mmCIF file with all atom_site columns, C-alpha atoms in Angstrom:
data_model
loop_
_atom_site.group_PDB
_atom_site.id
_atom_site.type_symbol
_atom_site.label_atom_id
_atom_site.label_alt_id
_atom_site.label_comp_id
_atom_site.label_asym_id
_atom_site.label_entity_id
_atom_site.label_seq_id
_atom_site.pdbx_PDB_ins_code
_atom_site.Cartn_x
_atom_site.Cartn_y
_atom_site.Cartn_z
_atom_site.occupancy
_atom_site.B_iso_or_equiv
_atom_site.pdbx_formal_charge
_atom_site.auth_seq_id
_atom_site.auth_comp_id
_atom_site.auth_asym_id
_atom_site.auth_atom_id
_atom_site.pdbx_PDB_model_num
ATOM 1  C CA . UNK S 1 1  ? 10.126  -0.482  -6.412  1.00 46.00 ? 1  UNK S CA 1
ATOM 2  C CA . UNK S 1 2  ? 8.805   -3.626  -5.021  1.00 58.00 ? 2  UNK S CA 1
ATOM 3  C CA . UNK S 1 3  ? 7.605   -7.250  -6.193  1.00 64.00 ? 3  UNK S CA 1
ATOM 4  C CA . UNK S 1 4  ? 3.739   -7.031  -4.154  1.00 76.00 ? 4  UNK S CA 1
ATOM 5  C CA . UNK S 1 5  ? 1.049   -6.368  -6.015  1.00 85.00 ? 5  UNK S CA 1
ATOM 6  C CA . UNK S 1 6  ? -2.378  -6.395  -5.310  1.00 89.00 ? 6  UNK S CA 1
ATOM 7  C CA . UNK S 1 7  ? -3.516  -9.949  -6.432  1.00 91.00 ? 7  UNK S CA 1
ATOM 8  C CA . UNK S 1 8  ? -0.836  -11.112 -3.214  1.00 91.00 ? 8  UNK S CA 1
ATOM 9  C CA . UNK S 1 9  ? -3.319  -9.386  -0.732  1.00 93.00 ? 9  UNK S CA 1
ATOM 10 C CA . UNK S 1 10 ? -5.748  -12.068 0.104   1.00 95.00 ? 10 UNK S CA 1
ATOM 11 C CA . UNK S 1 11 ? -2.753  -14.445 0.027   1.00 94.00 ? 11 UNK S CA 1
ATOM 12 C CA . UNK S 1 12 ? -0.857  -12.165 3.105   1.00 93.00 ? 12 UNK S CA 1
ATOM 13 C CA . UNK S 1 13 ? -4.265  -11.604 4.861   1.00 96.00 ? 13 UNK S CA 1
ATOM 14 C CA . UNK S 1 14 ? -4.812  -15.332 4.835   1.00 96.00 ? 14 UNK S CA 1
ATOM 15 C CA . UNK S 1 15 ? -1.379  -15.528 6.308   1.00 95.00 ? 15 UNK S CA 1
ATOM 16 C CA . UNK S 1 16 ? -1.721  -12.635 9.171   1.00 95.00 ? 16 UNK S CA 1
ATOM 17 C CA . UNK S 1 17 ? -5.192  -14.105 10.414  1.00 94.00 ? 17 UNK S CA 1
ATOM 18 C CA . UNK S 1 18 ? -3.831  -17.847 10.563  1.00 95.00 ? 18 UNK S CA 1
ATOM 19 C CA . UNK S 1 19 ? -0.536  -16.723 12.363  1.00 95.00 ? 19 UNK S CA 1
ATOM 20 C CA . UNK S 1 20 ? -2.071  -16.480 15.726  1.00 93.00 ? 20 UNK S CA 1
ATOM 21 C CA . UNK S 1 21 ? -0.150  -13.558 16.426  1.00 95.00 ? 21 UNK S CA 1
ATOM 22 C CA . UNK S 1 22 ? -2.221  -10.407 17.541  1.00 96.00 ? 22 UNK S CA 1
ATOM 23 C CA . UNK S 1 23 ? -1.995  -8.956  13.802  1.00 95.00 ? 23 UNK S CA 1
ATOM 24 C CA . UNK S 1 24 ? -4.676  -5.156  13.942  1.00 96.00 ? 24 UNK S CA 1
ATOM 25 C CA . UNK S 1 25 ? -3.160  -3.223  11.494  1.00 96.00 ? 25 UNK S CA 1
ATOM 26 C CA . UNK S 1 26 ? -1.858  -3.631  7.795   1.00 94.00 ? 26 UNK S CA 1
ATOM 27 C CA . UNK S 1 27 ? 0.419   -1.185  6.529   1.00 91.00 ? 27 UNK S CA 1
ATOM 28 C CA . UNK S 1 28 ? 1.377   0.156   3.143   1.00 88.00 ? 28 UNK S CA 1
ATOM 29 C CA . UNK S 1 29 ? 4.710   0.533   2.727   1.00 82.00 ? 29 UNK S CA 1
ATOM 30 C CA . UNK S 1 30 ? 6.853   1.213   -0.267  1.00 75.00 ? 30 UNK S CA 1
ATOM 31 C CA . UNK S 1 31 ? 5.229   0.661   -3.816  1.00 77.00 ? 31 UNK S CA 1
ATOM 32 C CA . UNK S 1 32 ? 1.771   1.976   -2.938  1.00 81.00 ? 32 UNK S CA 1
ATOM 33 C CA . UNK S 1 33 ? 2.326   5.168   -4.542  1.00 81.00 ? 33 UNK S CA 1
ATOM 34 C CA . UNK S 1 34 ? 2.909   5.754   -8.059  1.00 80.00 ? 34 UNK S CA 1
ATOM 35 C CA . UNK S 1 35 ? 6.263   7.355   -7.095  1.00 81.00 ? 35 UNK S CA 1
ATOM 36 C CA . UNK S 1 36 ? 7.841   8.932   -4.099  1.00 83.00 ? 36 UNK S CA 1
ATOM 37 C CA . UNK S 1 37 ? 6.136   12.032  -4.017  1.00 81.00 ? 37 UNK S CA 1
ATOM 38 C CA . UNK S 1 38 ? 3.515   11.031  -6.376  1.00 82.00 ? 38 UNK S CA 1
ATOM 39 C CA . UNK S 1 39 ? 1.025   10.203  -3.435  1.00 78.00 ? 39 UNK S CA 1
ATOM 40 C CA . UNK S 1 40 ? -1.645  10.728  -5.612  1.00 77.00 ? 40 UNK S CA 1
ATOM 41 C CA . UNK S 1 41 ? -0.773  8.399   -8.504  1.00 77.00 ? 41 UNK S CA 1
ATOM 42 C CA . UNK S 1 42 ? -1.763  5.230   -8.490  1.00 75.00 ? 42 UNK S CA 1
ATOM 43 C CA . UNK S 1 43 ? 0.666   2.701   -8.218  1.00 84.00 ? 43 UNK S CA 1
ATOM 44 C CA . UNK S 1 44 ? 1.146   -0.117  -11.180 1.00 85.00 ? 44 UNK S CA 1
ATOM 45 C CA . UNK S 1 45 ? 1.076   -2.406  -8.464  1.00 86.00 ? 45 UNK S CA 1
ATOM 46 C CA . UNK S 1 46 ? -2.289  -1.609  -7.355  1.00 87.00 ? 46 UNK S CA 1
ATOM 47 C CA . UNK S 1 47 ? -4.262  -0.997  -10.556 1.00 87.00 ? 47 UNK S CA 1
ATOM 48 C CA . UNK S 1 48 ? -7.790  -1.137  -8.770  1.00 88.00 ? 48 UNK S CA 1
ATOM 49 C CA . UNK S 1 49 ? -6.860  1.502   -6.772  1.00 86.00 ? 49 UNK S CA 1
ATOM 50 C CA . UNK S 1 50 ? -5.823  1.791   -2.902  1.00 88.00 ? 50 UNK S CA 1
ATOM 51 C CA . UNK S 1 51 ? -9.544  2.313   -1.780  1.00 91.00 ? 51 UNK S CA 1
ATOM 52 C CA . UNK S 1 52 ? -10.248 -1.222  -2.926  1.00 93.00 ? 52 UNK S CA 1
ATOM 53 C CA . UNK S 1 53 ? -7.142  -2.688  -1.694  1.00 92.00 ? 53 UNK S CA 1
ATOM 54 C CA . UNK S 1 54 ? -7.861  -0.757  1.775   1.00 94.00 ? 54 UNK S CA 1
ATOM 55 C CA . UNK S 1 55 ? -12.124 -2.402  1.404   1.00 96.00 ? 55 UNK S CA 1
ATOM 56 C CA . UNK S 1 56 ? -10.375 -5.765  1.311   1.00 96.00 ? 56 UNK S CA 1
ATOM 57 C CA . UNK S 1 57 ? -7.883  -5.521  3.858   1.00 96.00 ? 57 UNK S CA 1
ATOM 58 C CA . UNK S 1 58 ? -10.944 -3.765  6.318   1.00 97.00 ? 58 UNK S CA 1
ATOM 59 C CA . UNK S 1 59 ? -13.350 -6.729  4.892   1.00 96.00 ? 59 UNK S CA 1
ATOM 60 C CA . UNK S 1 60 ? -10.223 -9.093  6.751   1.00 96.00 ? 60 UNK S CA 1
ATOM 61 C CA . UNK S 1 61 ? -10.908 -7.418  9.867   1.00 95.00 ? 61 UNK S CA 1
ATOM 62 C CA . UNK S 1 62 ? -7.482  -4.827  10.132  1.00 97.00 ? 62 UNK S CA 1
ATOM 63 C CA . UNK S 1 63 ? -7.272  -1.420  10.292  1.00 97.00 ? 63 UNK S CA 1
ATOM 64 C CA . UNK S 1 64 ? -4.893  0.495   7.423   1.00 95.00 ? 64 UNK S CA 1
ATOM 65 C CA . UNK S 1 65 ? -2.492  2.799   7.584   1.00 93.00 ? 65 UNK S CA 1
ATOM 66 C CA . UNK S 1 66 ? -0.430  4.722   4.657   1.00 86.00 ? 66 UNK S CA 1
ATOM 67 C CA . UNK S 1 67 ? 3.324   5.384   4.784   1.00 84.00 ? 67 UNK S CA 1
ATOM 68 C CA . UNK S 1 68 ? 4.430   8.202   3.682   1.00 80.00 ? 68 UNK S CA 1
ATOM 69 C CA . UNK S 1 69 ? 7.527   10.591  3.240   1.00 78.00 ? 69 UNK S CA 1
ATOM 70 C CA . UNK S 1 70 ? 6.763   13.689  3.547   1.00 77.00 ? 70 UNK S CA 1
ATOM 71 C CA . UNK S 1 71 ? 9.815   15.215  3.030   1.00 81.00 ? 71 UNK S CA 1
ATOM 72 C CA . UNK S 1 72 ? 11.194  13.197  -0.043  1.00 84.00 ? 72 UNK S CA 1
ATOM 73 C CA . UNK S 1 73 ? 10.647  13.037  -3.710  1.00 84.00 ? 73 UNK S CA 1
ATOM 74 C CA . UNK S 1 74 ? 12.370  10.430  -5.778  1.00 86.00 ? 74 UNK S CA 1
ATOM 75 C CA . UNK S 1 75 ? 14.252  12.193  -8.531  1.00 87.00 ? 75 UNK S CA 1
ATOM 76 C CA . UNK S 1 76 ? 11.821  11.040  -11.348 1.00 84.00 ? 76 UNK S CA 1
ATOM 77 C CA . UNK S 1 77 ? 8.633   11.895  -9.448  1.00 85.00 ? 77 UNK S CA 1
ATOM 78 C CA . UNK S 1 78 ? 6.007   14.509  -10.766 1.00 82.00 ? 78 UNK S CA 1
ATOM 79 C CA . UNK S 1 79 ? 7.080   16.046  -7.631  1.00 81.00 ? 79 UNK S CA 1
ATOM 80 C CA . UNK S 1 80 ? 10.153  16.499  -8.361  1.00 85.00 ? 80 UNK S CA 1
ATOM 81 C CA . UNK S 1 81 ? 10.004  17.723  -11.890 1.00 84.00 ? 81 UNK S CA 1
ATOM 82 C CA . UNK S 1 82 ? 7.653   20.271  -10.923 1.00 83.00 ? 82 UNK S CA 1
#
């Protein structure tokens, strides 16, 4: 859904710890998950895997945190078809 992917990261940490602004937490947004409602799925934009994109970010010195939807499924999802 998105253009990141996971060889950006140490670019944008690099970038949040120079700011100067009071930068603690790094959030996953959109194109994390496979699909929406496919939570579980990696996405192609993270082909290590979140746990090693969430190591890295916590090696930085930020916390993580996950978006999610809850209540949607894009129409393509596993979800959905199921």
């Amino acid at each position: 859904p998105n253009g990141f992917h996971e060889n950006r990261l140490p670019e944008i940490l690099t970038s949040l710890r120079q700011s100067g602004l009071p930068y603690e937490t790094v959030v996953f947004s959109e194109g994390w998950e496979k699909s929406t409602g496919d939570w579980r799925q990696p996405s192609p934009h993270f082909p290590a895997g979140m746990g090693t994109a969430v190591q890295e970010v916590r090696k930085a010195g930020f916390k993580t945190c996950l978006e999610l939807s809850p209540f949607l499924a894009s129409p393509g999802s596993d979800l959905a078809r199921r």
